[in-house]
Coordinates of C-alpha atoms and ligand atoms in Angstrom, one line a residue:
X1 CA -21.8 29.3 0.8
X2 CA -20.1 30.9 -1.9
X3 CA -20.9 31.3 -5.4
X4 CA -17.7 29.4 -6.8
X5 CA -15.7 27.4 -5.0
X6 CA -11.9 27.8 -5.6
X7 CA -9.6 25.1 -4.9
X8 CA -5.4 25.3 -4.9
X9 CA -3.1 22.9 -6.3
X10 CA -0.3 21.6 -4.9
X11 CA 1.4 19.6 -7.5
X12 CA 0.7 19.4 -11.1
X13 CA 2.2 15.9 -12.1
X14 CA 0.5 12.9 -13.1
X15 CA -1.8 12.9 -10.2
X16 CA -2.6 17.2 -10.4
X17 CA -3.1 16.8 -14.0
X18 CA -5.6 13.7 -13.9
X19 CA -7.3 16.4 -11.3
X20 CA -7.5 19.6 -13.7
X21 CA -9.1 17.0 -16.0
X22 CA -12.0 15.9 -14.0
X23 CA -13.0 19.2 -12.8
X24 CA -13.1 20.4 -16.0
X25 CA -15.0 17.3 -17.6
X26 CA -17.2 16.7 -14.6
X27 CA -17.9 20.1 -14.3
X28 CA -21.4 19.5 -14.6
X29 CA -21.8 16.4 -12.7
X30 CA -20.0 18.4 -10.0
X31 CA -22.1 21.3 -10.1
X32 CA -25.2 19.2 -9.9
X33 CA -23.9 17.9 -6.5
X34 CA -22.5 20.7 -4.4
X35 CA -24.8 23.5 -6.7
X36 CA -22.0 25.8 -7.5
X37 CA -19.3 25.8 -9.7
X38 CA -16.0 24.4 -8.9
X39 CA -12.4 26.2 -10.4
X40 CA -9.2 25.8 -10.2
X41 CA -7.2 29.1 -8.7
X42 CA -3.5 28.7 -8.3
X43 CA -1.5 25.8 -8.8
X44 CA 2.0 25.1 -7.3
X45 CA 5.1 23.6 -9.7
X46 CA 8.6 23.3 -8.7
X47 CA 9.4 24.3 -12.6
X48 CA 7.7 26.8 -13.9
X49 CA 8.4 26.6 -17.9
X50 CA 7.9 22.4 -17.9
X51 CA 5.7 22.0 -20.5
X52 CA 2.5 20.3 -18.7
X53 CA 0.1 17.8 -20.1
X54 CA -3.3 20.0 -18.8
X55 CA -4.1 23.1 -21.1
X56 CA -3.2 25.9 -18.6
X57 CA -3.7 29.6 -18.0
X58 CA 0.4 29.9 -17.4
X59 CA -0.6 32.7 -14.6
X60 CA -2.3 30.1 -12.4
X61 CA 1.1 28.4 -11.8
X62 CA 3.5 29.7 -9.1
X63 CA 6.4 28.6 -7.7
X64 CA 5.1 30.3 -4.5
X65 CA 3.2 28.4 -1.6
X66 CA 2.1 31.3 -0.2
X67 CA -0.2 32.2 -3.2
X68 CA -2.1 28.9 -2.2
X69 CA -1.8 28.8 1.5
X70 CA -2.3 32.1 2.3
X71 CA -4.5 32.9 -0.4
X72 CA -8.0 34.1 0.7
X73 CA -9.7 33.0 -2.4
X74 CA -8.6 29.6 -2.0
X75 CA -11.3 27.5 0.3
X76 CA -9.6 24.2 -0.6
X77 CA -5.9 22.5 -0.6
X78 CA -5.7 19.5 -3.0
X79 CA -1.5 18.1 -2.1
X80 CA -0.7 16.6 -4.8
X81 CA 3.0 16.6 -4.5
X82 CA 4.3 14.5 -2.3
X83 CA 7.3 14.7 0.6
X84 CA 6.9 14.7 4.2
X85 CA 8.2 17.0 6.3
X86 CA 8.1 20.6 4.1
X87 CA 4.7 19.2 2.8
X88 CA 3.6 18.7 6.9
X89 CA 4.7 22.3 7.6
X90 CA 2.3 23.9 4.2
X91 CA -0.8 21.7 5.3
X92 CA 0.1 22.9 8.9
X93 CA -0.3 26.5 7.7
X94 CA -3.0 25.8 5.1
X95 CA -5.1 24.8 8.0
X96 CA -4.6 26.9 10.9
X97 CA -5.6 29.2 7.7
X98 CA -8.9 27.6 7.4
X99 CA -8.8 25.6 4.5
X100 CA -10.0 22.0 4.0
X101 CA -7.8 19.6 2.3
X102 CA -8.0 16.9 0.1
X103 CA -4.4 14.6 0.2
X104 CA -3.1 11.8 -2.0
X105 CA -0.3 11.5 0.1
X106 CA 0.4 7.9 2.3
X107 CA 4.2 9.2 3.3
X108 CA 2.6 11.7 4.7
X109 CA -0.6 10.6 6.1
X110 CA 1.6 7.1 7.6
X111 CA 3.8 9.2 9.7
X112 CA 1.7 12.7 10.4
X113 CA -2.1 11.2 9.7
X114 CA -3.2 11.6 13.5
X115 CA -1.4 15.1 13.9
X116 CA -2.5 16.8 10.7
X117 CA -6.4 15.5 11.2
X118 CA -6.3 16.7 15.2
X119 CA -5.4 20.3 13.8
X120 CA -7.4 20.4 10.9
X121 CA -10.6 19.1 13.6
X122 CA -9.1 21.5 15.6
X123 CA -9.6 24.8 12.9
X124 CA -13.4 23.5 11.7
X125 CA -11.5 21.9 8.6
X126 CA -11.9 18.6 6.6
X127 CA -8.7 16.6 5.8
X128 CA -9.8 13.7 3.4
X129 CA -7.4 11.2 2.0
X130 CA -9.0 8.5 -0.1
X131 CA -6.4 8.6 -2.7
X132 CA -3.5 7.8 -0.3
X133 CA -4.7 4.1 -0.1
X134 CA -5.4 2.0 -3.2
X135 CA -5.6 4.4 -5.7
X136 CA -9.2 4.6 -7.5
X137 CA -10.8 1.8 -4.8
X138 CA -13.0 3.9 -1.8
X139 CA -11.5 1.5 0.7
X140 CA -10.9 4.2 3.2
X141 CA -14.7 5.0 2.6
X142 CA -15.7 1.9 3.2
X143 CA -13.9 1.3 6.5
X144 CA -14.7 4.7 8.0
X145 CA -18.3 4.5 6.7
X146 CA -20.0 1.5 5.4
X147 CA -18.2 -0.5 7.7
X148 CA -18.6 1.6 10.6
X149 CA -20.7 -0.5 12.5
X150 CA -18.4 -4.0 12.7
X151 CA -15.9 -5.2 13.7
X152 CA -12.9 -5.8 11.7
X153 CA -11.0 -8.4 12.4
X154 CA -8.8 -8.8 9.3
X155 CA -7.5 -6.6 6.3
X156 CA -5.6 -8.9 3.4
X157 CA -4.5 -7.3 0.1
X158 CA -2.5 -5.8 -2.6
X159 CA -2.1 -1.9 -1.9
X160 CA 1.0 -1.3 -4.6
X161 CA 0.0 -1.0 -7.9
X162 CA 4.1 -0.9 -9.1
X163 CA 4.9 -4.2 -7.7
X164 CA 2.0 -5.9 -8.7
X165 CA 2.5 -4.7 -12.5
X166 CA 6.3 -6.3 -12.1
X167 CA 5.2 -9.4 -10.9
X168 CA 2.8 -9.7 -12.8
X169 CA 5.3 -9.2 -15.7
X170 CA 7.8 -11.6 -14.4
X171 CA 5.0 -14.1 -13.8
X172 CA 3.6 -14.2 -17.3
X173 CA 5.5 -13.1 -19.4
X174 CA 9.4 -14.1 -17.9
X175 CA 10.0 -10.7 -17.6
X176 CA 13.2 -9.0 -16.6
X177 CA 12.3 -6.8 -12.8
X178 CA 14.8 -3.8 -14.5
X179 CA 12.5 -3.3 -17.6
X180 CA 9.5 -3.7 -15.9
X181 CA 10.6 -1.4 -13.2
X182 CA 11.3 1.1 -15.7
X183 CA 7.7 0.5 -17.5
X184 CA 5.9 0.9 -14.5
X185 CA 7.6 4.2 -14.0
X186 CA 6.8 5.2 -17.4
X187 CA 3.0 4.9 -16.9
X188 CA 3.4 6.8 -14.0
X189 CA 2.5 3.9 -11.5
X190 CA 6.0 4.6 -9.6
X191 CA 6.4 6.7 -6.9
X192 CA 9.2 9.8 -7.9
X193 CA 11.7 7.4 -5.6
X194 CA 10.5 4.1 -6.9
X195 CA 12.6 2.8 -3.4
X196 CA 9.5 2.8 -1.5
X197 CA 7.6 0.8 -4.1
X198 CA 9.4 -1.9 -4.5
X199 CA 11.1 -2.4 -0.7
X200 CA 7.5 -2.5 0.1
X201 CA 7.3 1.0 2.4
X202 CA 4.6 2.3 0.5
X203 CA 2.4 -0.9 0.8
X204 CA 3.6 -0.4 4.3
X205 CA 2.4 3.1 4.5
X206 CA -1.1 2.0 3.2
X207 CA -1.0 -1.0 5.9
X208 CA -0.5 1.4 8.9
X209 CA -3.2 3.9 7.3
X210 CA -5.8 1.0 7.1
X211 CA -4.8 -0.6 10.5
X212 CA -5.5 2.6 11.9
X213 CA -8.9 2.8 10.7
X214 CA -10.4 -0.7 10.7
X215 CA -9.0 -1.5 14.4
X216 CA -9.3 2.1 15.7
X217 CA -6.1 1.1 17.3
X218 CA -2.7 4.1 17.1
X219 CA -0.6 2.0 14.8
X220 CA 2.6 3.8 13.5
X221 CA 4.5 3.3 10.2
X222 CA 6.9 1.3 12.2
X223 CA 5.1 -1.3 13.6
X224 CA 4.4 -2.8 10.1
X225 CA 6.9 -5.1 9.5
X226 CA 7.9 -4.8 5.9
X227 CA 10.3 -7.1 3.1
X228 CA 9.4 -6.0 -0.4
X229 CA 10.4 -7.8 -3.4
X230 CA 13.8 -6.2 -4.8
X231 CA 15.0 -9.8 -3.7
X232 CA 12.6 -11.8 -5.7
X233 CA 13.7 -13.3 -8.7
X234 CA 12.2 -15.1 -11.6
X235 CA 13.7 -18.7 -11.0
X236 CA 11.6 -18.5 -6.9
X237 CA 8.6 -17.3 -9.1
X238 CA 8.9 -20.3 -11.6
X239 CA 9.5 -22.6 -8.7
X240 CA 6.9 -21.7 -6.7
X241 CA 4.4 -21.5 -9.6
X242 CA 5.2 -25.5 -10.5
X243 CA 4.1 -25.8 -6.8
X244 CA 0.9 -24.3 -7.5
X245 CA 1.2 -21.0 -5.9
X246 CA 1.6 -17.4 -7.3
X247 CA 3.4 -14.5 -6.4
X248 CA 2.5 -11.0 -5.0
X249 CA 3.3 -8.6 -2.3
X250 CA 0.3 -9.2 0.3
X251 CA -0.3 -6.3 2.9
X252 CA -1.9 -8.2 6.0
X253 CA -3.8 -6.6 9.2
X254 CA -5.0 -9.2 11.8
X255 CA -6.6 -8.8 15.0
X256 CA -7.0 -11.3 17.6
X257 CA -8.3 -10.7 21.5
X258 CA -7.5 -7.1 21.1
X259 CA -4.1 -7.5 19.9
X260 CA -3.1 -6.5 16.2
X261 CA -0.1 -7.5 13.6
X262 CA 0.5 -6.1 10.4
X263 CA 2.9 -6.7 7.5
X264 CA 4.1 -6.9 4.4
X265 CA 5.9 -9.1 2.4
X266 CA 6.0 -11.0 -0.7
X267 CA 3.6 -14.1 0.0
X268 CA 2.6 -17.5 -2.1
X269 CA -1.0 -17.3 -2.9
X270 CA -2.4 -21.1 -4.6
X271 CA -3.6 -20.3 -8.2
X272 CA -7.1 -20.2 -7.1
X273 CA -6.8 -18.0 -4.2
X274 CA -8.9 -14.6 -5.1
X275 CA -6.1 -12.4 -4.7
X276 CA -4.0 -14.5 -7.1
X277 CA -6.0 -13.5 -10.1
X278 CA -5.2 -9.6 -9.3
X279 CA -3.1 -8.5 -11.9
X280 CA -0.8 -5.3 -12.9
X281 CA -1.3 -2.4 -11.8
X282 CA -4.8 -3.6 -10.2
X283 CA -5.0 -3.5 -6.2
X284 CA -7.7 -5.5 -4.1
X285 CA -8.4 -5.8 -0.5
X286 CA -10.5 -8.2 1.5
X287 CA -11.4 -6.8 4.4
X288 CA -13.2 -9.7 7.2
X289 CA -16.0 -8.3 9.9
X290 CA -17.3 -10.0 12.6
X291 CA -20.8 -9.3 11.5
X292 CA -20.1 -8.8 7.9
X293 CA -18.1 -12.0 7.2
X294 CA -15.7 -11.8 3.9
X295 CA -15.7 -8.5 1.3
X296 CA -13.2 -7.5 -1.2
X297 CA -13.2 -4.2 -2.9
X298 CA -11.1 -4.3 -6.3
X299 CA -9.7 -2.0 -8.7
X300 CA -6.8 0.4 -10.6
X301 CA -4.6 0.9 -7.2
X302 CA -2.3 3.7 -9.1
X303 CA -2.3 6.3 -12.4
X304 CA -3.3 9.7 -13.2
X305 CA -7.4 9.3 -13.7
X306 CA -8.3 6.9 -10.9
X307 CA -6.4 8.6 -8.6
X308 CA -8.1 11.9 -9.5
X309 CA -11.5 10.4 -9.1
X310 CA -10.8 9.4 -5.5
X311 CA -9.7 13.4 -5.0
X312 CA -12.2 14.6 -6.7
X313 CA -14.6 12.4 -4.4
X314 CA -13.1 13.8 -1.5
X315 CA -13.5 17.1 -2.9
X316 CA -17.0 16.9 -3.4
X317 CA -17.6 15.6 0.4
X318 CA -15.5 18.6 1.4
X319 CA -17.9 21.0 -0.4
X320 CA -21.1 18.7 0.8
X321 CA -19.9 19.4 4.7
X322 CA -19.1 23.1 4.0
X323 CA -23.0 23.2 2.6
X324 CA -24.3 21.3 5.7
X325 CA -21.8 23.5 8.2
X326 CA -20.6 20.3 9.7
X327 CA -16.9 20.8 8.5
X328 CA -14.2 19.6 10.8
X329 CA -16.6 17.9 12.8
X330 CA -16.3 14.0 11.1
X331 CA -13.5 12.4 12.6
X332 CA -13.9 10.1 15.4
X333 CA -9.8 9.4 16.6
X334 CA -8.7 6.0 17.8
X335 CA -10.5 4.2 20.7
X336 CA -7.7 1.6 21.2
X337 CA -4.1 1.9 22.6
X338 CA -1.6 0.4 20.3
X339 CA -1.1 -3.7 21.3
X340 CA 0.9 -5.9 18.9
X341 CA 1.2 -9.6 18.9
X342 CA 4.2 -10.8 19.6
X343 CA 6.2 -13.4 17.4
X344 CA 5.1 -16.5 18.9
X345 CA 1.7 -15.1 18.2
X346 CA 2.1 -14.5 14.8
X347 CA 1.1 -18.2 12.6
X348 CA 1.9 -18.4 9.0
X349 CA 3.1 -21.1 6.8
X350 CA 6.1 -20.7 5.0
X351 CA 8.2 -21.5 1.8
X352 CA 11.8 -22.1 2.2
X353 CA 14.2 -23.0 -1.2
X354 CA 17.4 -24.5 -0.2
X355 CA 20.0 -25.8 -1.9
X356 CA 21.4 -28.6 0.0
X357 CA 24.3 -31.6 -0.1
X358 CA 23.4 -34.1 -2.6
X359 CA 24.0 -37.3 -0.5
X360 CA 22.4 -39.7 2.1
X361 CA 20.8 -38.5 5.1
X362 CA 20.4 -34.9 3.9
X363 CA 16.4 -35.2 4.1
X364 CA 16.5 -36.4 7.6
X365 CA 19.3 -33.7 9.1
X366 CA 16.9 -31.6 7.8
X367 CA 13.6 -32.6 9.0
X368 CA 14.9 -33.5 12.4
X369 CA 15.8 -29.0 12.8
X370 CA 12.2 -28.8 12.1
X371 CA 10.3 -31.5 14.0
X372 CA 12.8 -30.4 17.2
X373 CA 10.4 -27.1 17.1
X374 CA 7.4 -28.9 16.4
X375 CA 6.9 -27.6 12.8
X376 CA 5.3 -30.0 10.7
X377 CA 5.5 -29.8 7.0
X378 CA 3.1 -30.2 4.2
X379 CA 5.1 -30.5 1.2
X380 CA 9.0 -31.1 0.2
X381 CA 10.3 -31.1 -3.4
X382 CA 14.0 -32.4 -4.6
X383 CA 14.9 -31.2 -7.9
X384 CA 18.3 -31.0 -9.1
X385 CA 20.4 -27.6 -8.9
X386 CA 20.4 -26.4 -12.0
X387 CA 23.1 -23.4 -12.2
X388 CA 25.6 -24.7 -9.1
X389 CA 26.6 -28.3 -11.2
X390 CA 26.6 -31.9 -9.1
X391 CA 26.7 -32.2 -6.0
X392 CA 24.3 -29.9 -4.9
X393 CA 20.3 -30.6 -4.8
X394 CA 17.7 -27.6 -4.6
X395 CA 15.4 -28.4 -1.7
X396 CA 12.1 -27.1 -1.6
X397 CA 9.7 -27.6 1.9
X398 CA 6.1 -25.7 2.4
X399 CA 5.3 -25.7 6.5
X400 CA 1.6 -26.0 7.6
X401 CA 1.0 -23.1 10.2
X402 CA 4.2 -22.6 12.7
X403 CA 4.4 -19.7 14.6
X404 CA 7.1 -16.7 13.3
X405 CA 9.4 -17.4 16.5
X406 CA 10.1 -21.0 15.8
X407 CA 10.1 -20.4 12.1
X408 CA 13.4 -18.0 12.4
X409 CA 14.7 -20.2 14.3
X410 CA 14.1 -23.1 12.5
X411 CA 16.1 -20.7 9.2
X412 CA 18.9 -19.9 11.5
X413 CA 19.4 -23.5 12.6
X414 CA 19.2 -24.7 9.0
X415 CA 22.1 -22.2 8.0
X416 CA 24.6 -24.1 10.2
X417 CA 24.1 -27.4 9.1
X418 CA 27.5 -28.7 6.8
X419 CA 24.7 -30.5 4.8
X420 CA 22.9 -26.7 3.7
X421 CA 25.0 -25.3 1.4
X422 CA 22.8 -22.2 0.7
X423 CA 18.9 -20.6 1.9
X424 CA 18.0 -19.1 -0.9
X425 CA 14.7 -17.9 0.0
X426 CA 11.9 -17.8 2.1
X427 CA 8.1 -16.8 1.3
X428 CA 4.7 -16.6 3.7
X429 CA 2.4 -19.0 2.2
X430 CA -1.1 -17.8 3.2
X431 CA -4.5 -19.4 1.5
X432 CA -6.0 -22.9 1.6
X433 CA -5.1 -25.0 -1.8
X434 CA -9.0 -26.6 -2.8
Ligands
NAP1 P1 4.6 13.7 -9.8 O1 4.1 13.2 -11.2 O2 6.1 13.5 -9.5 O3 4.2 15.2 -9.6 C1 4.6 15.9 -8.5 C2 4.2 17.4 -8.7 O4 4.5 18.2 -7.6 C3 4.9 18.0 -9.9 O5 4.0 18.9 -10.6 C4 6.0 18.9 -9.2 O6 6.4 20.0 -9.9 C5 5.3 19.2 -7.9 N1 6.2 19.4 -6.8 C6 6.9 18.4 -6.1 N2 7.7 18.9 -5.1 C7 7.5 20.3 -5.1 C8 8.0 21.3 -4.4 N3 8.8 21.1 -3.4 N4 7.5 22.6 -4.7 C9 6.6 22.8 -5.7 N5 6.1 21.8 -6.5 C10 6.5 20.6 -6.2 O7 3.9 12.8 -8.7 P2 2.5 12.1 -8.8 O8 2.7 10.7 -9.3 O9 1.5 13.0 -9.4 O10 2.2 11.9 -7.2 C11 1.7 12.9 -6.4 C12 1.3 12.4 -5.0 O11 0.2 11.5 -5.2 C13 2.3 11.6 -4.2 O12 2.1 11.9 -2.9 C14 2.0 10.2 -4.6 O13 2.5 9.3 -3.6 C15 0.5 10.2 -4.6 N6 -0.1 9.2 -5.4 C16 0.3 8.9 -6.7 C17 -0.4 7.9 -7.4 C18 0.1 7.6 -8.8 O14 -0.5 6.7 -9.4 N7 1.0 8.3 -9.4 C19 -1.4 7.2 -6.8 C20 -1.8 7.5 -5.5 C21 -1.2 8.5 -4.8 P3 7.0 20.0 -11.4 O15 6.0 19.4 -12.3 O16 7.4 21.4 -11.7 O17 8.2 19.1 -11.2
HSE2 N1 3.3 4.1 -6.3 C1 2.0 3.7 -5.9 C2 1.6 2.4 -6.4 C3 1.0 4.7 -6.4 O1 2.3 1.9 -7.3 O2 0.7 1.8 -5.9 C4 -0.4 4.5 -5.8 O3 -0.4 4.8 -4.4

């Protein structure tokens, strides 16, 4: 083992700065643990004369990869930059160079996880990614570790600390999405593009990084199916709120006799549900074993410092196994072949907001598209349209548990009927009102 250990940035943004910060105020702590001192060597910006919110030696920065990658003082990669497929191609070279890496990256990890940790296995390096999934929470810990021996069955939670923040904006305090949008990027929740954020991909990502791990099953970015909540708007939130429900973007991972579906969409929680209570930029998942029954593992999902502390983390396991010589050797790959429920296998219930003819025999037009399909309902609210003038009625029904088939069905049915003038949304409902 050496007498320092040098580690190379990749990135020096709100995640690489939160990084430089905890080395250098940890350093002790982290000296106590892997008994040598930890420094930063080189760090990669795009723009080298930015002015940086770390106190810097401005000769550690390159623009160069090569003075990280291919630097023989460097004995750690910390990718802290983000992108995909340029960002593959560097840790592709970093490792057949020998050096461990420590990743905050889900793009990456979603699409190029299994490939990136059969090379670095394959060179005697560790590839750790804690920070890719929920932010400061050790969820990834938990599942490959202190979890190891169940079996998990189920994986519900918020993984996006952007759109929670916005709807939990909206939901308080009536909030317009465009500010909030725009506050959550300030703070440095957002992702550079915050596209993925709030169409739901990066939930997504974290979904298929999870599912991965807790049902050892080869799940790939695109079998989560994903709706984020660019569509949502404040009057669904106010109306499903009266109902008793709140709003958030739920990441779901079920497994049942072997086979596996996993989502994400914006879902109605009742007020009382757990998950409910989980607000801005704060992620939680509940994760269900067989043997374990229910946990749930809370905390900041994004920003600079708990980020950092789940790299850092990683960092320190990295220089743990290069002091025990077990690097490279902790990864155990999937023991399942990917097997997906199908949609008639997939049971949810479901809000649907219509706004309907005002007049006679609506309600049973109506109820007569679901009951043909077997779909019972638990709750239906009239009110009167508020923005379209007379004539028109806003409908609102909550299903008990109907199977996703029949429910898209039922929507598509609906939508031909003279008497429907409009669907104007449609939510999961998951959680039992007490
Ligand atoms: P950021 O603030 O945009 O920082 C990105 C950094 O990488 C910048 O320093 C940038 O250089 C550098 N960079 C980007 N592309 C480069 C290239 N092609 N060549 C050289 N340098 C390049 O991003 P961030 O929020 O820190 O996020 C970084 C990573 O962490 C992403 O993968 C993100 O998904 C992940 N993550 C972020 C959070 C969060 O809360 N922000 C949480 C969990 C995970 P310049 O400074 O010169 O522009
Ligand atoms: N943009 C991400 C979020 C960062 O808002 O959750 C953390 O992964």
């Amino acid at each position: 083992m050496k007498d320092t250990i040098t580690v190379g940035l990749l990135g020096l943004g709100t995640v690489g700065s939160g990084v430089v910060k905890i080395i250098e105020k940890h350093q002790k702590k982290l000296q106590h643990q892997i008994g040598c001192p930890v420094k930063v060597g080189k760090v990669l910006v795009r723009d080298l004369a930015k002015k940086r919110d770390v106190n810097f030696d401005e000769a550690q920065l390159t623009d160069r990869v090569e003075d990280i990658i291919e630097n023989d003082d460097i004995d750690v990669v910390i990718e802290v930059m983000g992108g995909v497929e340029q960002t593959r191609q560097w840790l592709l070279t970093a490792l057949k160079n020998k050096k461990h890496i420590v990743t905050a990256n889900k793009d990456l990890m979603a699409v190029y996880g299994p490939e990136l940790l059969k090379v670095a296995a394959d060179n005697g390096c560790d590839l750790y990614y804690e920070a890719s999934v929920a932010g400061g929470i050790p969820i990834i810990r938990t599942l490959v570790d202190g979890l190891s021996s169940d079996r998990i069955t189920k994986m519900m939670g918020i993984v996006n600390g952007t759109t929670n923040f916005i709807l939990t904006k909206m939901t308080k305090e009536s909030a317009s999405y465009d500010a909030v949008l725009k506050e959550a990027q300030d703070l440095g929740y957002a992702e550079a593009d915050p596209t993925s954020d709030v169409e739901g991909l990066d939930a997504a990502r974290k979904m298929a990084i999870l599912a991965r791990l807790g049902f050892s099953m080869s799940i790939d970015l695109d079998d989560v199916d994903v709706c984020g909540i660019s569509n949502v708007t404040l009057e669904d939130i106010q109306y499903s709120h009266k109902l008793g429900y709140t709003m958030k973007l739920i990441g779901m991972a079920e497994e049942t006799n072997g086979k596996v579906a996993v989502s994400v969409q914006p879902t109605l929680l009742p007020h009382n549900h757990p998950l409910a209570s989980v607000n801005d930029e704060y992620n939680a998942v509940y994760v269900y074993g067989k043997a374990v029954g229910e946990t749930m593992f809370y905390g900041p999902g994004a920003g600079q410092l708990p980020t950092a502390t789940s790299i850092v983390s990683d960092l320190v396991t990295v220089l743990k196994n290069m002091r025990l010589g077990v690097s490279g050797k902790g990864y155990v790959f999937e023991q399942f072949e990917k097997n997906l429920k199908s949609p008639e296998e997939i049971r949810s219930k479901y809000f649907l907001r219509l706004q309907v003819k005002d007049q006679s025999g609506v309600l049973a037009q109506i109820t007569s598209v679901f009951a043909e399909y077997k779909a019972s309902l638990e709750k239906i609210l009239q009110l009167p349209c508020k923005d379209r003038g007379e004539g028109l009625a806003e409908l609102i029904i909550v299903t008990h548990h109907t199977n996703k088939k029949d429910y898209d069905t039922i929507v598509k049915q609906l939508q031909k009927l003279d008497v429907v003038d409009t669907v104007v949304s449609s939510y999961r409902v998951e959680g039992e009102e007490k």
